């Protein structure tokens, strides 16, 4: 009987798992704190939900999923079965690492910290940290500061493993030495610049992608991925992609470097760019990027132009470009300049809209009156808001005839509505000069009373070698240059004219800057001479026609 009971007991426990065995369990319920798993034992097991979350704190399982668990206890103090998903994963990771070690295979990881004597490596086969001695980093000296990079996945060989002591030692040098094998040398020997090779994207960095050409890694730099602007390599390629690349350069010295190109497999879109986008043409494009100094517009794949902030709006200066355009927006732009050598195209946004300065110049002329509000007051004058959201400047010297400029400006404040006379419009320079004092300027009345080209009289008030100032009456001044005094050359006006002399001259125009009437005695004399000649011709013609009439009458009388 005793032997039979012992046999039955042995039979009942022989299939029970050991504490280190990994079992399969099914998730039957999930709460905020626990994941309840049924592994086929007498009771369900409650495990901390944290064991099933990733680094981002996201739950990685759902009800009904099969999960790996390790039995910690079939019956604890409360009679429940204790399972652990975390220990199961850790055990699996160590088992996988043991297998890699036995098979002398390669394990991947990242160097995440520098410690005494070497570096710590986080292995990709599980949450296991390894030690990389400084002597086993590479076959040649390398900068230690460049090694610590959690984004750069490297290959290592496991040279020592002790699970009980949680001790793993790896070597990168062993992998590098293997890469320098005869096969690698043969591949390198046959690798020629300019040829196209098939490769697999192995790793991505901020500056490009490493492509495995079959034993040799080449760098596909981000600037050689596409003709267009690429912010990150993932926009073009992904890890594991098989792509064709062109070998751009092979430098086989102490540091083997292979430069690859992807965009070189397609035609350069900048070829003959001037013919496709001549200066002055208007085209449409898509806004791809916005910066403080402007925005980039894609005219075609691989061709982008810059709209500088100064070319976005006619009136708004030093503004944020995002107030005018959005990324992805289709806009019409004008080609301002093309530089194929530097691969630059300057574009204008405002040039596709009416120029308010030109529109203003079409509607108004010098001498017209305008009204607007004072937008700002500076040390040199006042800016008046005009039609088209543009400004005109009233200089200090154009505020008043009688009050000193520095005092006259204090009679105005921002927001005041004022009326002024247009002195000069310069649409090319985006400038409009205004004058308040010209509203009372006697010159305006004089111009209205005397048409351009008429003969006017005045008295010389002062003479210099260059010309003479003439009083035309009613506080209006005229000026005659020495070259306009006579048809004969005049080098010195003082030899021909004198103060107090009364003259007649032709009204040639108005110099708004000097506020004077331009006069010319020479033009008056030439006009008079021309008129005398024309009168003489007309009289001679009349006499000739009279003689012809008398001759015809005489012939008729004789019966001829």
mmCIF file with all atom_site columns, C-alpha atoms in Angstrom, residues 197-283:
data_model
loop_
_atom_site.group_PDB
_atom_site.id
_atom_site.type_symbol
_atom_site.label_atom_id
_atom_site.label_alt_id
_atom_site.label_comp_id
_atom_site.label_asym_id
_atom_site.label_entity_id
_atom_site.label_seq_id
_atom_site.pdbx_PDB_ins_code
_atom_site.Cartn_x
_atom_site.Cartn_y
_atom_site.Cartn_z
_atom_site.occupancy
_atom_site.B_iso_or_equiv
_atom_site.pdbx_formal_charge
_atom_site.auth_seq_id
_atom_site.auth_comp_id
_atom_site.auth_asym_id
_atom_site.auth_atom_id
_atom_site.pdbx_PDB_model_num
ATOM 1  C CA . UNK A 1 197 ? 24.915 48.417 -57.062 1.00 0.00 ? 197 UNK A CA 1
ATOM 2  C CA . UNK A 1 198 ? 21.991 46.737 -55.307 1.00 0.00 ? 198 UNK A CA 1
ATOM 3  C CA . UNK A 1 199 ? 22.050 47.111 -51.540 1.00 0.00 ? 199 UNK A CA 1
ATOM 4  C CA . UNK A 1 200 ? 19.967 46.891 -48.379 1.00 0.00 ? 200 UNK A CA 1
ATOM 5  C CA . UNK A 1 201 ? 19.338 49.841 -46.085 1.00 0.00 ? 201 UNK A CA 1
ATOM 6  C CA . UNK A 1 202 ? 20.976 48.810 -42.836 1.00 0.00 ? 202 UNK A CA 1
ATOM 7  C CA . UNK A 1 203 ? 20.646 51.809 -40.573 1.00 0.00 ? 203 UNK A CA 1
ATOM 8  C CA . UNK A 1 204 ? 19.353 55.384 -40.571 1.00 0.00 ? 204 UNK A CA 1
ATOM 9  C CA . UNK A 1 205 ? 20.985 58.408 -38.978 1.00 0.00 ? 205 UNK A CA 1
ATOM 10 C CA . UNK A 1 206 ? 20.174 62.109 -38.989 1.00 0.00 ? 206 UNK A CA 1
ATOM 11 C CA . UNK A 1 207 ? 22.649 62.693 -41.804 1.00 0.00 ? 207 UNK A CA 1
ATOM 12 C CA . UNK A 1 208 ? 21.899 59.724 -44.045 1.00 0.00 ? 208 UNK A CA 1
ATOM 13 C CA . UNK A 1 209 ? 21.558 55.943 -44.365 1.00 0.00 ? 209 UNK A CA 1
ATOM 14 C CA . UNK A 1 210 ? 24.063 53.091 -44.293 1.00 0.00 ? 210 UNK A CA 1
ATOM 15 C CA . UNK A 1 211 ? 23.557 50.632 -47.133 1.00 0.00 ? 211 UNK A CA 1
ATOM 16 C CA . UNK A 1 212 ? 24.923 47.071 -47.057 1.00 0.00 ? 212 UNK A CA 1
ATOM 17 C CA . UNK A 1 213 ? 26.344 46.272 -50.496 1.00 0.00 ? 213 UNK A CA 1
ATOM 18 C CA . UNK A 1 214 ? 26.937 42.635 -49.577 1.00 0.00 ? 214 UNK A CA 1
ATOM 19 C CA . UNK A 1 215 ? 29.728 42.788 -47.034 1.00 0.00 ? 215 UNK A CA 1
ATOM 20 C CA . UNK A 1 216 ? 30.641 46.452 -47.355 1.00 0.00 ? 216 UNK A CA 1
ATOM 21 C CA . UNK A 1 217 ? 28.675 49.370 -45.944 1.00 0.00 ? 217 UNK A CA 1
ATOM 22 C CA . UNK A 1 218 ? 28.356 52.612 -47.882 1.00 0.00 ? 218 UNK A CA 1
ATOM 23 C CA . UNK A 1 219 ? 26.971 55.935 -46.735 1.00 0.00 ? 219 UNK A CA 1
ATOM 24 C CA . UNK A 1 220 ? 24.042 57.373 -48.644 1.00 0.00 ? 220 UNK A CA 1
ATOM 25 C CA . UNK A 1 221 ? 24.200 60.968 -47.460 1.00 0.00 ? 221 UNK A CA 1
ATOM 26 C CA . UNK A 1 222 ? 20.949 62.843 -47.002 1.00 0.00 ? 222 UNK A CA 1
ATOM 27 C CA . UNK A 1 223 ? 21.977 65.374 -49.681 1.00 0.00 ? 223 UNK A CA 1
ATOM 28 C CA . UNK A 1 224 ? 22.409 62.554 -52.219 1.00 0.00 ? 224 UNK A CA 1
ATOM 29 C CA . UNK A 1 225 ? 19.033 60.910 -51.583 1.00 0.00 ? 225 UNK A CA 1
ATOM 30 C CA . UNK A 1 226 ? 16.850 63.166 -53.731 1.00 0.00 ? 226 UNK A CA 1
ATOM 31 C CA . UNK A 1 227 ? 17.100 66.337 -55.775 1.00 0.00 ? 227 UNK A CA 1
ATOM 32 C CA . UNK A 1 228 ? 14.502 67.929 -53.509 1.00 0.00 ? 228 UNK A CA 1
ATOM 33 C CA . UNK A 1 229 ? 15.088 69.060 -49.915 1.00 0.00 ? 229 UNK A CA 1
ATOM 34 C CA . UNK A 1 230 ? 15.024 66.084 -47.485 1.00 0.00 ? 230 UNK A CA 1
ATOM 35 C CA . UNK A 1 231 ? 14.586 66.767 -43.769 1.00 0.00 ? 231 UNK A CA 1
ATOM 36 C CA . UNK A 1 232 ? 15.134 63.178 -42.600 1.00 0.00 ? 232 UNK A CA 1
ATOM 37 C CA . UNK A 1 233 ? 16.307 60.026 -44.429 1.00 0.00 ? 233 UNK A CA 1
ATOM 38 C CA . UNK A 1 234 ? 13.082 58.226 -43.457 1.00 0.00 ? 234 UNK A CA 1
ATOM 39 C CA . UNK A 1 235 ? 11.257 60.409 -46.000 1.00 0.00 ? 235 UNK A CA 1
ATOM 40 C CA . UNK A 1 236 ? 13.056 58.493 -48.767 1.00 0.00 ? 236 UNK A CA 1
ATOM 41 C CA . UNK A 1 237 ? 14.155 55.068 -47.455 1.00 0.00 ? 237 UNK A CA 1
ATOM 42 C CA . UNK A 1 238 ? 13.471 52.705 -44.549 1.00 0.00 ? 238 UNK A CA 1
ATOM 43 C CA . UNK A 1 239 ? 15.580 50.084 -42.806 1.00 0.00 ? 239 UNK A CA 1
ATOM 44 C CA . UNK A 1 240 ? 15.372 46.835 -44.790 1.00 0.00 ? 240 UNK A CA 1
ATOM 45 C CA . UNK A 1 241 ? 14.623 48.469 -48.148 1.00 0.00 ? 241 UNK A CA 1
ATOM 46 C CA . UNK A 1 242 ? 16.477 47.025 -51.133 1.00 0.00 ? 242 UNK A CA 1
ATOM 47 C CA . UNK A 1 243 ? 17.545 49.888 -53.365 1.00 0.00 ? 243 UNK A CA 1
ATOM 48 C CA . UNK A 1 244 ? 19.803 50.586 -56.320 1.00 0.00 ? 244 UNK A CA 1
ATOM 49 C CA . UNK A 1 245 ? 22.532 53.125 -55.579 1.00 0.00 ? 245 UNK A CA 1
ATOM 50 C CA . UNK A 1 246 ? 25.348 54.669 -57.551 1.00 0.00 ? 246 UNK A CA 1
ATOM 51 C CA . UNK A 1 247 ? 28.896 54.436 -56.216 1.00 0.00 ? 247 UNK A CA 1
ATOM 52 C CA . UNK A 1 248 ? 30.078 58.044 -56.072 1.00 0.00 ? 248 UNK A CA 1
ATOM 53 C CA . UNK A 1 249 ? 33.443 57.684 -54.361 1.00 0.00 ? 249 UNK A CA 1
ATOM 54 C CA . UNK A 1 250 ? 35.587 54.949 -52.791 1.00 0.00 ? 250 UNK A CA 1
ATOM 55 C CA . UNK A 1 251 ? 38.351 56.044 -50.417 1.00 0.00 ? 251 UNK A CA 1
ATOM 56 C CA . UNK A 1 252 ? 40.374 53.001 -49.352 1.00 0.00 ? 252 UNK A CA 1
ATOM 57 C CA . UNK A 1 253 ? 42.848 54.311 -46.801 1.00 0.00 ? 253 UNK A CA 1
ATOM 58 C CA . UNK A 1 254 ? 43.029 53.674 -43.064 1.00 0.00 ? 254 UNK A CA 1
ATOM 59 C CA . UNK A 1 255 ? 39.335 54.511 -42.870 1.00 0.00 ? 255 UNK A CA 1
ATOM 60 C CA . UNK A 1 256 ? 37.384 52.886 -45.702 1.00 0.00 ? 256 UNK A CA 1
ATOM 61 C CA . UNK A 1 257 ? 34.689 55.248 -46.933 1.00 0.00 ? 257 UNK A CA 1
ATOM 62 C CA . UNK A 1 258 ? 32.173 54.506 -49.663 1.00 0.00 ? 258 UNK A CA 1
ATOM 63 C CA . UNK A 1 259 ? 29.894 57.344 -50.769 1.00 0.00 ? 259 UNK A CA 1
ATOM 64 C CA . UNK A 1 260 ? 26.663 56.370 -52.477 1.00 0.00 ? 260 UNK A CA 1
ATOM 65 C CA . UNK A 1 261 ? 24.045 58.314 -54.390 1.00 0.00 ? 261 UNK A CA 1
ATOM 66 C CA . UNK A 1 262 ? 20.371 57.712 -55.107 1.00 0.00 ? 262 UNK A CA 1
ATOM 67 C CA . UNK A 1 263 ? 19.379 60.926 -56.845 1.00 0.00 ? 263 UNK A CA 1
ATOM 68 C CA . UNK A 1 264 ? 22.190 60.455 -59.371 1.00 0.00 ? 264 UNK A CA 1
ATOM 69 C CA . UNK A 1 265 ? 20.140 57.641 -60.944 1.00 0.00 ? 265 UNK A CA 1
ATOM 70 C CA . UNK A 1 266 ? 17.643 60.196 -62.248 1.00 0.00 ? 266 UNK A CA 1
ATOM 71 C CA . UNK A 1 267 ? 18.144 63.266 -64.461 1.00 0.00 ? 267 UNK A CA 1
ATOM 72 C CA . UNK A 1 268 ? 19.141 66.452 -62.706 1.00 0.00 ? 268 UNK A CA 1
ATOM 73 C CA . UNK A 1 269 ? 16.014 68.672 -62.671 1.00 0.00 ? 269 UNK A CA 1
ATOM 74 C CA . UNK A 1 270 ? 18.276 71.748 -62.592 1.00 0.00 ? 270 UNK A CA 1
ATOM 75 C CA . UNK A 1 271 ? 19.584 70.973 -66.063 1.00 0.00 ? 271 UNK A CA 1
ATOM 76 C CA . UNK A 1 272 ? 18.578 73.757 -68.501 1.00 0.00 ? 272 UNK A CA 1
ATOM 77 C CA . UNK A 1 273 ? 16.689 75.406 -65.631 1.00 0.00 ? 273 UNK A CA 1
ATOM 78 C CA . UNK A 1 274 ? 16.990 78.886 -67.186 1.00 0.00 ? 274 UNK A CA 1
ATOM 79 C CA . UNK A 1 275 ? 15.101 77.711 -70.279 1.00 0.00 ? 275 UNK A CA 1
ATOM 80 C CA . UNK A 1 276 ? 12.215 76.290 -68.266 1.00 0.00 ? 276 UNK A CA 1
ATOM 81 C CA . UNK A 1 277 ? 11.963 79.157 -65.793 1.00 0.00 ? 277 UNK A CA 1
ATOM 82 C CA . UNK A 1 278 ? 13.091 82.374 -67.556 1.00 0.00 ? 278 UNK A CA 1
ATOM 83 C CA . UNK A 1 279 ? 13.440 85.489 -65.428 1.00 0.00 ? 279 UNK A CA 1
ATOM 84 C CA . UNK A 1 280 ? 10.211 87.452 -65.384 1.00 0.00 ? 280 UNK A CA 1
ATOM 85 C CA . UNK A 1 281 ? 7.826  84.534 -65.918 1.00 0.00 ? 281 UNK A CA 1
ATOM 86 C CA . UNK A 1 282 ? 4.996  83.723 -63.511 1.00 0.00 ? 282 UNK A CA 1
ATOM 87 C CA . UNK A 1 283 ? 4.585  80.134 -62.305 1.00 0.00 ? 283 UNK A CA 1
#
